[in-house]
Amino acid sequence: MVSVEKKNTSPQQEVLEKALQVKGVSLWRDAAKRLRKNWAAMGSLYFLVVLALLITFTPLLPLQSPTELNLKDRQYQSPGFGAATLGSSEDLKFKDRSLVAELASYDEEKSNLVDQIAKETDTEKRTELELELATKQGIGHPFNKLWHRPGYITKALIRTRLLVFGDYCIPSLCGTDDSGRDVLSRIFWGGRVSLVVGLVATLVSLIIGVFYGAVSGYLGGIYDAIMMRAVDILYSIPFIFVVIFLITILTEDSNKAFLESYGIDKIVIFYFAIGAIYWLTMSRVVRGQVLSIKNEQYIDAARAIGVSTFPIVFRHVIPNVMGVVIVYLTLTIPAVMLFEAFLSFLGLGVSAPDVSWGLLVNEGVKAVTPNKIYWWLVLFPGLALAGTLFSLNFLGDGLRDALDPKMKNR
Amino acid sequence: MIQFLVKRFLWLIVTLLIVYTVSFFLMRSVPGGPFQGEKQLPPTIQRNIERRFELDKPLSYQYFSHLNKIVFQFDFGPSYRLKDYTVNEVIASGFPVSMSLGVFALSFALVLGVSAGVVSAMYRHSVWDVTLMTVATLGIAVPNFVLASLCLIVFVFYLGILPAAGWSSLESVLLPAFCLGAPFAAYIARLTRTGMLEILNQDYIRTAYAKGLTTYSVVTKHALKMAIIPVVSYLGPATAGILTGSLVLERIFAIPGMGTHFVEAALQRDYTLAMGMILVYTLILSVMNTLVDMAYAMLDPRVKLE
């Protein structure tokens, strides 16, 4: 029976079927296969994914308050397993010394007020009540006493956390700092700032660098020469010093007020200042790649059917340099994070009540005295920072090896 | 060679001019200068201060007058905040300190990095190789201020074998130089190892062994000379990194160098001082880069200076 069936199909069809079974291996699939074999890079990747998830959903985790001061009995506690609950401090004057109970009474009072406003007919009294409601939602909100200016999403996440875990908190596994704040919780909230600065500033540098490098490489000739000479000059400027200078001037009171009227605050200045340094190397890398692919046939084909310069750059050139860009990206993020930590450490970056890892290490170093060693204030934030930088570097190295065709079959 | 130096010198002037211009206009973008703000001064005093810093003159005059003084008299003017000090005096007091710290750190990084790299490459896949390279990979990731803080806790406060801060004895240089140089030592070790592994497979190394030379002289006289080339080209970025790193380390260890003064100047908004220092840093970096390029060409005959 089998032989009869075989006779029915022509040899051409057979070859075609065989050919269909063979799947082409794209560059990305090949790279992914090689990356999966590199256990150090994969371990780093998993670590970073877990870290990113934890940091994104920090408000959901049963952590203590990162900002609540407790100067009476919780200063400089060494790491331990003492139980802690939210809103238990006497200074907060929470109902039943519990955030859950306080939140319930707050919600009740708020809905009462809203009802009153709806019923009130006298306009004067009505505005008075509306003012009261606004204060209540602002400073009066119990969340604002325990967290620094939580946004809507953060508030919703904290509410979910209260539903799931109640007032329970993870004990101060990493100790407490000079103001009695829980270090573990501050590491998590500080990680949000550190990672966001790393990502956004890298994104800024990516956009500038890729665009500049691609245009310069593609246009070539005199444009390329001028654009790259400019990069050379910028390279020989010690940028870190200029950025420090820039940040001091832009955060001067008068300039600050001016910039804030346009909605630009210190963190935004930060993103752009840092992004403005790191685009240089990116543009060089991209230019080199563009030079090598701009004579490929598919670019000629695009030009032949009449596509103009910028669509070619965006649709054909840039997508093809992405491999190198991604590698460089994973190596830029740790550099940027380190720079942020560095500036915050010097007192020129993120400032209280915001926290970042650099700031935490700085606070730890300030607390070091000959009399008493608060090692946990330096060690744990330092570990968080070093661990993240370490895995980003490892992942970058792994990606570079995986995407490098020379490393094939090794 | 001369042509190369002249070209470099011209680029240096362009760079310095750009840095000067950018920082000058940034500095002047603060309305009313740094003396208006916290408390209102009596008008006469205000006028006196403005005359002293030439703030009452038109902007273009200020720009060229300040530039003129810097170029022809090496005079950066008086400091805005440190009373009775000129920027030159502050730089003169800080520069030797920072310079020696930097030189210590760099030589430390070179000695430790190169020897670790050579050992690693010679005994490839041994316990030594794996240990050294793991330490090196860790060393690159740990920020120098975290390392410095931990070292401070362990060596100064816990073991008590080194002085905490200051700039008085050789012992007090040890810890800052170590912490400053460590990340660079780690990177240099990796570069040396890669370079050595490549060179050790070359024919001329086999020839050297065939002549009957000892391992020691093959490594030191033949292999190292070529393997160290990537390290030499890394010295440019390393210098930049050490200049930056000294900002933090001088602060942690309370060393009265240029870094401390620069951070103070930035925090206190002492613009003239900060600007003078940026120019000095730019100069150091450019000179170092030129030296590195020259050394590179000398070591590797295939490289031509252009």
XYZ file of N, CA, C and O in Angstrom, chain A residues 19-197:
716
model
N 11.482 20.023 1.489
C 11.993 21.381 1.654
C 11.126 22.165 2.630
O 11.615 22.972 3.421
N 9.805 21.891 2.581
C 8.902 22.606 3.478
C 9.138 22.231 4.935
O 8.884 23.018 5.840
N 9.609 20.989 5.110
C 9.845 20.556 6.490
C 11.064 21.225 7.109
O 11.148 21.381 8.319
N 12.010 21.607 6.271
C 13.203 22.264 6.794
C 12.851 23.707 7.122
O 12.347 24.435 6.273
N 13.081 24.066 8.367
C 12.766 25.446 8.746
C 14.028 26.289 8.700
O 15.069 25.885 9.186
N 13.916 27.452 8.090
C 15.057 28.355 8.055
C 15.340 28.869 9.456
O 14.433 29.092 10.250
N 16.618 29.015 9.762
C 16.983 29.549 11.072
C 17.320 31.024 10.895
O 18.290 31.364 10.232
N 16.493 31.884 11.494
C 16.771 33.307 11.377
C 17.886 33.673 12.339
O 18.236 32.907 13.238
N 18.442 34.864 12.137
C 19.510 35.349 13.013
C 19.068 35.329 14.470
O 19.794 34.891 15.354
N 17.816 35.772 14.694
C 17.335 35.903 16.074
C 17.137 34.553 16.724
O 17.459 34.357 17.883
N 16.582 33.586 15.932
C 16.355 32.272 16.497
C 17.698 31.610 16.842
O 17.859 30.998 17.890
N 18.639 31.802 15.939
C 19.974 31.246 16.139
C 20.608 31.846 17.393
O 21.166 31.140 18.238
N 20.460 33.170 17.512
C 21.034 33.856 18.664
C 20.375 33.379 19.954
O 21.048 33.134 20.960
N 19.041 33.217 19.910
C 18.318 32.777 21.103
C 18.793 31.402 21.529
O 18.962 31.114 22.719
N 19.048 30.527 20.513
C 19.518 29.172 20.821
C 20.865 29.229 21.532
O 21.096 28.552 22.530
N 21.739 30.094 21.008
C 23.067 30.175 21.612
C 23.024 30.826 22.990
O 23.768 30.468 23.886
N 22.112 31.796 23.118
C 21.995 32.469 24.415
C 21.507 31.492 25.473
O 21.957 31.508 26.616
N 20.590 30.585 25.067
C 20.025 29.657 26.033
C 21.085 28.706 26.583
O 20.947 28.178 27.661
N 22.152 28.501 25.800
C 23.209 27.604 26.272
C 24.118 28.291 27.277
O 24.831 27.640 28.022
N 24.118 29.624 27.274
C 25.003 30.390 28.157
C 24.320 30.561 29.511
O 23.469 31.426 29.697
N 24.682 29.695 30.477
C 23.911 29.684 31.726
C 24.071 30.966 32.527
O 23.158 31.405 33.205
N 25.260 31.591 32.422
C 25.476 32.827 33.199
C 24.552 33.927 32.690
O 23.886 34.620 33.466
N 24.464 34.046 31.348
C 23.602 35.086 30.775
C 22.139 34.782 31.056
O 21.350 35.680 31.358
N 21.763 33.488 30.975
C 20.364 33.142 31.231
C 20.000 33.401 32.688
O 18.926 33.914 32.986
N 20.908 33.033 33.597
C 20.680 33.304 35.021
C 20.468 34.790 35.245
O 19.541 35.202 35.949
N 21.312 35.607 34.598
C 21.176 37.058 34.733
C 19.839 37.522 34.195
O 19.179 38.374 34.790
N 19.440 36.926 33.057
C 18.173 37.316 32.445
C 17.010 37.018 33.389
O 16.151 37.872 33.628
N 16.996 35.810 33.970
C 15.923 35.453 34.900
C 15.932 36.386 36.106
O 14.895 36.877 36.542
N 17.132 36.648 36.626
C 17.253 37.543 37.778
C 16.657 38.911 37.458
O 15.885 39.479 38.237
N 16.988 39.416 36.263
C 16.518 40.753 35.900
C 15.011 40.783 35.698
O 14.349 41.750 36.067
N 14.469 39.685 35.125
C 13.021 39.639 34.917
C 12.306 39.645 36.271
O 11.355 40.413 36.495
N 12.801 38.804 37.206
C 12.198 38.752 38.540
C 12.307 40.121 39.210
O 11.341 40.644 39.778
N 13.489 40.716 39.099
C 13.713 42.035 39.701
C 12.736 43.061 39.122
O 12.094 43.822 39.859
N 12.594 43.054 37.787
C 11.711 44.028 37.146
C 10.280 43.845 37.621
O 9.572 44.813 37.910
N 9.835 42.574 37.744
C 8.472 42.316 38.214
C 8.290 42.808 39.642
O 7.320 43.491 39.966
N 9.256 42.463 40.509
C 9.157 42.869 41.913
C 9.109 44.385 42.039
O 8.327 44.940 42.811
N 9.943 45.053 41.243
C 10.025 46.506 41.334
C 8.742 47.148 40.809
O 8.236 48.102 41.376
N 8.205 46.585 39.709
C 6.981 47.142 39.155
C 5.828 47.011 40.152
O 5.024 47.919 40.311
N 5.768 45.842 40.816
C 4.642 45.600 41.718
C 5.032 45.768 43.179
O 4.460 45.114 44.047
N 6.012 46.645 43.422
C 6.425 46.887 44.810
C 5.251 47.237 45.729
O 5.170 46.706 46.834
N 4.302 48.104 45.308
C 3.213 48.442 46.226
C 2.369 47.238 46.631
O 1.700 47.281 47.655
N 2.408 46.174 45.827
C 1.625 44.977 46.160
C 2.303 44.136 47.236
O 1.655 43.317 47.875
N 3.606 44.306 47.408
C 4.340 43.455 48.328
C 4.115 43.919 49.762
O 3.995 45.115 50.017
N 4.037 42.993 50.697
C 3.809 43.390 52.094
C 5.065 43.983 52.727
O 5.681 43.379 53.606
N 5.467 45.165 52.256
C 6.647 45.824 52.803
C 6.221 46.900 53.783
O 5.089 47.365 53.753
N 7.170 47.317 54.640
C 6.851 48.408 55.550
C 6.881 49.730 54.790
O 7.257 49.786 53.628
N 6.489 50.804 55.480
C 6.470 52.104 54.824
C 7.898 52.575 54.584
O 8.743 52.484 55.464
N 8.196 53.094 53.373
C 9.564 53.539 53.105
C 9.861 54.928 53.653
O 11.006 55.342 53.705
N 8.831 55.680 54.040
C 9.073 57.071 54.419
C 8.693 57.381 55.859
O 9.060 58.429 56.373
N 7.962 56.469 56.515
C 7.472 56.763 57.862
C 8.648 56.894 58.840
O 9.435 55.975 59.016
N 8.753 58.065 59.467
C 9.831 58.274 60.438
C 9.418 57.669 61.775
O 8.270 57.757 62.181
N 10.387 57.069 62.422
C 10.099 56.511 63.739
C 11.324 56.726 64.603
O 12.229 55.895 64.661
N 11.374 57.891 65.226
C 12.608 58.288 65.910
C 12.661 57.774 67.341
O 13.660 57.960 68.026
N 11.578 57.148 67.794
C 11.569 56.755 69.210
C 12.339 55.468 69.477
O 13.298 55.443 70.218
N 11.897 54.397 68.875
C 12.453 53.109 69.300
C 12.954 52.255 68.155
O 13.418 51.151 68.366
N 12.874 52.762 66.910
C 13.263 51.872 65.808
C 14.509 52.339 65.071
O 14.816 51.861 63.985
N 15.264 53.303 65.640
C 16.465 53.770 64.953
C 17.552 52.702 64.980
O 17.779 52.065 66.016
N 18.269 52.570 63.865
C 19.446 51.691 63.768
C 19.206 50.300 64.322
O 19.998 49.793 65.099
N 18.078 49.700 63.987
C 17.880 48.307 64.404
C 18.649 47.407 63.458
O 18.565 47.568 62.244
N 19.398 46.468 64.009
C 20.123 45.552 63.136
C 19.120 44.588 62.508
O 18.001 44.434 63.003
N 19.501 43.940 61.403
C 18.570 43.029 60.731
C 17.983 42.015 61.702
O 18.702 41.442 62.510
N 16.686 41.810 61.627
C 16.068 40.877 62.567
C 14.704 40.447 62.080
O 14.282 40.790 60.971
N 14.010 39.678 62.910
C 12.725 39.117 62.498
C 11.571 39.647 63.341
O 10.525 39.038 63.417
N 11.791 40.800 64.016
C 10.726 41.378 64.834
C 9.514 41.707 63.978
O 9.641 42.258 62.891
N 8.322 41.341 64.473
C 7.107 41.558 63.687
C 6.822 43.045 63.525
O 7.177 43.853 64.380
N 6.215 43.399 62.413
C 5.859 44.794 62.181
C 4.527 44.832 61.452
O 4.226 43.953 60.647
N 3.693 45.831 61.770
C 2.447 46.013 61.031
C 2.345 47.452 60.582
O 3.020 48.328 61.104
N 1.498 47.685 59.583
C 1.353 49.034 59.043
C 0.520 49.892 59.974
O -0.483 49.441 60.517
N 0.939 51.119 60.168
C 0.160 52.073 60.934
C 0.168 51.827 62.431
O -0.701 52.310 63.141
N 1.156 51.071 62.925
C 1.158 50.747 64.348
C 1.793 51.851 65.185
O 1.649 51.866 66.397
N 2.494 52.802 64.516
C 3.158 53.855 65.280
C 2.127 54.778 65.930
O 1.101 55.104 65.326
N 2.408 55.185 67.191
C 1.454 56.030 67.911
C 1.314 57.394 67.262
O 0.246 57.992 67.276
N 2.433 57.917 66.701
C 2.427 59.272 66.138
C 1.411 59.434 65.017
O 0.937 60.527 64.741
N 1.098 58.356 64.331
C 0.188 58.451 63.200
C -1.250 58.676 63.645
O -2.071 59.168 62.876
N -1.557 58.290 64.896
C -2.917 58.421 65.466
C -3.936 57.716 64.568
O -5.004 58.258 64.258
N -3.596 56.525 64.094
C -4.535 55.762 63.282
C -5.530 55.050 64.189
O -5.207 54.708 65.324
N -6.701 54.826 63.661
C -7.726 54.109 64.404
C -7.263 52.673 64.678
O -6.778 51.989 63.766
N -7.392 52.235 65.891
C -6.965 50.889 66.330
C -5.495 50.620 66.009
O -5.060 49.477 65.966
N -4.728 51.678 65.704
C -3.324 51.557 65.288
C -3.178 50.558 64.145
O -2.298 49.690 64.134
N -4.062 50.694 63.182
C -4.028 49.770 62.039
C -4.427 50.541 60.787
O -5.361 51.356 60.810
N -3.707 50.336 59.703
C -3.992 51.064 58.473
C -5.314 50.622 57.870
O -6.062 51.426 57.328
N -5.621 49.331 58.002
C -6.861 48.814 57.425
C -8.061 49.498 58.073
O -8.962 50.008 57.379
N -8.051 49.582 59.418
C -9.156 50.220 60.138
C -9.230 51.698 59.795
O -10.314 52.249 59.551
N -8.054 52.344 59.721
C -8.013 53.774 59.422
C -8.571 54.044 58.027
O -9.327 54.983 57.813
N -8.190 53.168 57.080
C -8.645 53.342 55.705
C -10.161 53.193 55.632
O -10.836 53.965 54.937
N -10.703 52.221 56.376
C -12.151 52.007 56.375
C -12.862 53.251 56.892
O -13.829 53.733 56.278
N -12.354 53.821 58.013
C -13.021 55.003 58.571
C -12.850 56.200 57.644
O -13.743 57.033 57.511
N -11.675 56.256 56.962
C -11.447 57.354 56.008
C -12.452 57.277 54.859
O -13.061 58.276 54.473
N -12.634 56.079 54.320
C -13.560 55.901 53.202
C -14.979 56.293 53.604
O -15.708 56.923 52.833
N -15.343 55.930 54.852
C -16.686 56.224 55.327
C -16.887 57.733 55.432
O -17.850 58.290 54.912
N -15.893 58.403 56.058
C -15.987 59.858 56.212
C -16.067 60.543 54.856
O -16.805 61.503 54.672
N -15.284 60.008 53.921
C -15.237 60.625 52.595
C -16.592 60.491 51.903
O -17.107 61.466 51.342
N -17.199 59.320 51.983
C -18.479 59.139 51.298
C -19.552 59.985 51.987
O -20.441 60.524 51.317
N -19.454 60.145 53.334
C -20.372 61.042 54.037
C -20.276 62.451 53.492
O -21.286 63.105 53.240
N -19.019 62.894 53.334
C -18.782 64.256 52.833
C -19.369 64.432 51.434
O -20.008 65.446 51.148
N -19.129 63.431 50.599
C -19.635 63.507 49.228
C -21.164 63.605 49.237
O -21.758 64.414 48.507
N -21.798 62.818 50.112
C -23.259 62.870 50.246
C -23.705 64.254 50.662
O -24.644 64.825 50.090
N -23.002 64.800 51.671
C -23.350 66.125 52.192
C -23.287 67.175 51.094
O -24.168 68.020 50.981
N -22.198 67.081 50.288
C -22.034 68.055 49.212
C -23.190 67.956 48.230
O -23.734 68.964 47.775
N -23.602 66.729 47.936
C -24.685 66.522 46.981
C -25.989 67.123 47.505
O -26.779 67.691 46.747
N -26.185 66.991 48.842
C -27.448 67.485 49.411
C -27.430 68.999 49.620
O -28.465 69.640 49.601
N -26.246 69.561 49.870
C -26.141 70.972 50.251
C -26.616 71.886 49.112
O -26.211 71.710 47.974
N -27.468 72.840 49.451
C -27.966 73.756 48.419
C -27.277 75.109 48.489
O -27.078 75.767 47.467
N -26.865 75.519 49.692
C -26.198 76.802 49.879
C -24.806 76.771 49.243
O -23.983 75.926 49.594
N -24.541 77.659 48.274
C -23.263 77.602 47.533
C -22.056 77.833 48.437
O -21.020 77.202 48.278
N -22.204 78.768 49.402
C -21.064 79.090 50.258
C -20.645 77.879 51.083
O -19.477 77.520 51.149
N -21.638 77.261 51.682
C -21.340 76.072 52.499
C -20.801 74.940 51.634
O -19.974 74.154 52.046
N -21.322 74.931 50.418
C -20.930 73.870 49.498
C -19.434 73.971 49.165
O -18.698 72.979 49.221
N -18.972 75.203 48.843
C -17.541 75.366 48.534
C -16.692 75.009 49.754
O -15.621 74.421 49.625
N -17.210 75.380 50.933
C -16.486 75.055 52.169
C -16.291 73.542 52.298
O -15.206 73.059 52.571
N -17.388 72.827 52.041
C -17.336 71.362 52.159
C -16.421 70.762 51.090
O -15.670 69.821 51.355
N -16.477 71.357 49.890
C -15.622 70.839 48.818
C -14.157 71.023 49.155
O -13.320 70.163 48.870
N -13.858 72.162 49.802
C -12.491 72.422 50.236
C -12.043 71.373 51.246
O -10.934 70.831 51.180
N -12.971 71.076 52.163
C -12.672 70.069 53.198
C -12.371 68.715 52.559
O -11.435 68.018 52.943
N -13.168 68.406 51.552
C -12.984 67.125 50.858
C -11.616 67.077 50.175
O -10.897 66.078 50.249
N -11.240 68.215 49.553
C -9.952 68.254 48.846
C -8.802 68.056 49.829
O -7.857 67.302 49.552
N -8.883 68.717 51.000
C -7.833 68.544 52.004
C -7.765 67.095 52.448
O -6.692 66.525 52.632
N -8.955 66.528 52.643
C -9.009 65.150 53.120
C -8.351 64.208 52.117
O -7.593 63.320 52.488
N -8.628 64.463 50.839
C -8.045 63.577 49.825
C -6.553 63.824 49.659
O -5.825 62.946 49.235
N -6.115 65.052 49.996
C -4.694 65.368 49.859
C -3.901 64.923 51.068
O -3.512 63.763 51.188
N -3.692 65.888 52.015
C -2.844 65.575 53.175
C -3.524 64.572 54.097
O -2.876 63.782 54.764
N -4.879 64.612 54.107
C -5.596 63.791 55.077
C -5.596 62.311 54.754
O -5.891 61.486 55.609
N -5.254 61.963 53.521
C -5.320 60.555 53.119
C -4.288 59.734 53.884
O -3.118 60.117 53.949
N -4.721 58.622 54.483
C -3.759 57.842 55.282
C -2.558 57.352 54.472
O -1.470 57.196 55.008
N -2.728 57.120 53.156
C -1.601 56.641 52.347
C -0.497 57.686 52.263
O 0.678 57.356 52.213
N -0.906 58.971 52.236
C 0.099 60.019 52.098
C 0.996 60.132 53.317
O 2.036 60.772 53.266
N 0.555 59.548 54.437
C 1.401 59.591 55.629
C 2.448 58.484 55.606
O 3.438 58.543 56.317
N 2.188 57.453 54.841
C 3.101 56.303 54.843
C 3.911 56.183 53.553
O 4.931 55.513 53.516
N 3.432 56.798 52.468
C 4.171 56.736 51.204
C 4.337 58.138 50.667
O 3.495 59.011 50.945
N 5.375 58.348 49.890
C 5.615 59.687 49.354
C 4.848 59.885 48.068
O 5.180 59.279 47.044
N 3.837 60.733 48.106
C 3.034 61.085 46.946
C 2.695 59.904 46.031
O 3.142 59.843 44.885
N 1.913 58.941 46.515
C 1.559 57.814 45.641
C 0.598 58.260 44.545
O -0.279 59.084 44.791
N 0.795 57.743 43.342
C -0.100 58.069 42.229
C -1.358 57.206 42.308
O -1.543 56.435 43.248
N -2.244 57.341 41.302
C -3.496 56.584 41.334
C -3.255 55.086 41.280
O -3.854 54.311 42.015
N -2.330 54.687 40.380
C -2.070 53.254 40.213
C -1.454 52.695 41.487
O -1.857 51.635 41.978
N -0.503 53.456 42.048
C 0.141 53.008 43.277
C -0.892 52.852 44.386
O -0.897 51.853 45.112
N -1.810 53.828 44.488
C -2.837 53.758 45.532
C -3.699 52.509 45.353
O -4.004 51.803 46.319
N -4.073 52.239 44.097
C -4.901 51.064 43.832
C -4.156 49.792 44.212
O -4.729 48.872 44.815
N -2.838 49.764 43.892
C -2.040 48.580 44.225
C -1.933 48.415 45.737
O -2.021 47.299 46.259
N -1.764 49.546 46.451
C -1.654 49.451 47.908
C -2.960 48.934 48.498
O -2.969 48.112 49.415
N -4.087 49.390 47.947
C -5.385 48.898 48.425
C -5.512 47.389 48.231
O -5.979 46.674 49.114
N -5.063 46.913 47.053
C -5.100 45.474 46.801
C -4.251 44.736 47.823
O -4.646 43.698 48.351
N -3.068 45.310 48.065
C -2.166 44.691 49.027
C -2.832 44.614 50.398
O -2.734 43.595 51.094
N -3.562 45.669 50.805
C -4.221 45.673 52.111
C -5.311 44.604 52.158
O -5.538 43.977 53.188
N -5.983 44.395 51.004
C -7.006 43.351 50.953
C -6.383 41.977 51.137
O -6.929 41.117 51.821
N -5.221 41.776 50.508
C -4.613 40.441 50.523
C -3.889 40.189 51.842
O -4.119 39.182 52.511
N -2.997 41.123 52.210
C -2.120 40.852 53.353
C -2.586 41.530 54.638
O -2.040 41.272 55.697
N -3.548 42.459 54.544
C -3.947 43.203 55.734
C -2.811 44.094 56.185
O -2.090 44.653 55.366
N -2.626 44.218 57.493
C -1.576 45.087 58.023
C -0.227 44.391 58.125
O 0.751 44.990 58.558
N -0.181 43.112 57.739
C 1.066 42.364 57.911
C 2.207 42.971 57.091
O 2.011 43.421 55.966
N 3.411 43.003 57.686
C 4.590 43.463 56.956
C 5.714 42.449 57.114
O 5.809 41.790 58.150
N 6.573 42.380 56.098
C 7.789 41.592 56.230
C 8.648 42.264 57.296
O 8.782 43.486 57.289
N 9.205 41.487 58.231
C 10.051 42.110 59.263
C 11.253 42.830 58.650
O 11.568 42.624 57.478
N 11.928 43.658 59.440
C 13.059 44.435 58.919
C 14.265 43.534 58.703
O 15.210 43.535 59.484
N 14.225 42.763 57.619
C 15.292 41.789 57.350
C 16.620 42.482 57.077
O 17.686 41.896 57.261
N 16.564 43.723 56.608
C 17.797 44.454 56.307
C 18.030 45.572 57.318
O 18.788 46.496 57.057
N 17.356 45.521 58.451
C 17.566 46.528 59.482
C 16.812 47.811 59.207
O 16.031 47.910 58.256
N 17.055 48.805 60.068
C 16.423 50.111 59.864
C 17.502 51.184 59.886
O 18.597 50.969 60.393
N 17.182 52.358 59.322
C 18.192 53.413 59.189
C 18.101 54.441 60.324
O 17.417 54.215 61.324
N 18.773 55.564 60.135
C 18.874 56.554 61.215
C 17.535 57.151 61.621
O 17.413 57.702 62.705
N 16.524 57.087 60.745
C 15.226 57.629 61.113
C 14.218 56.522 61.395
O 13.015 56.762 61.401
N 14.702 55.312 61.571
C 13.823 54.203 61.887
C 13.029 53.683 60.707
O 12.021 53.012 60.877
N 13.495 53.999 59.489
C 12.785 53.493 58.317
C 13.355 52.137 57.925
O 14.546 51.882 58.097
N 12.476 51.301 57.372
C 12.862 49.938 57.023
C 13.738 49.946 55.767
O 13.326 50.460 54.730
N 14.945 49.388 55.852
C 15.886 49.437 54.729
C 15.403 48.574 53.560
O 15.499 48.976 52.403
N 14.822 47.400 53.874
C 14.349 46.510 52.806
C 13.335 47.231 51.915
O 13.425 47.220 50.683
N 12.385 47.883 52.575
C 11.352 48.589 51.827
C 11.957 49.734 51.016
O 11.578 49.971 49.861
N 12.936 50.437 51.606
C 13.569 51.546 50.886
C 14.371 51.039 49.689
O 14.463 51.724 48.669
N 14.959 49.852 49.815
C 15.688 49.296 48.675
C 14.730 49.056 47.507
O 15.021 49.394 46.360
N 13.551 48.511 47.825
C 12.581 48.249 46.758
C 12.100 49.547 46.120
O 12.059 49.675 44.905
N 11.729 50.529 46.957
C 11.225 51.785 46.390
C 12.346 52.537 45.688
O 12.109 53.199 44.677
N 13.567 52.459 46.201
C 14.709 53.103 45.554
C 15.028 52.445 44.227
O 15.425 53.105 43.273
N 14.831 51.125 44.157
C 15.069 50.401 42.913
C 14.193 50.923 41.798
O 14.605 50.974 40.636
N 12.969 51.327 42.150
C 12.077 51.892 41.119
C 12.732 53.100 40.476
O 12.775 53.211 39.257
N 13.252 54.011 41.311
C 13.882 55.217 40.761
C 15.120 54.845 39.955
O 15.285 55.274 38.810
N 15.984 54.001 40.537
C 17.238 53.661 39.855
C 16.976 53.018 38.494
O 17.581 53.397 37.496
N 16.056 52.054 38.469
C 15.804 51.357 37.207
C 15.145 52.262 36.187
O 15.483 52.227 35.002
N 14.205 53.093 36.641
C 13.524 53.979 35.692
C 14.516 54.978 35.105
O 14.516 55.214 33.893
N 15.391 55.531 35.957
C 16.407 56.449 35.434
C 17.260 55.723 34.401
O 17.493 56.223 33.297
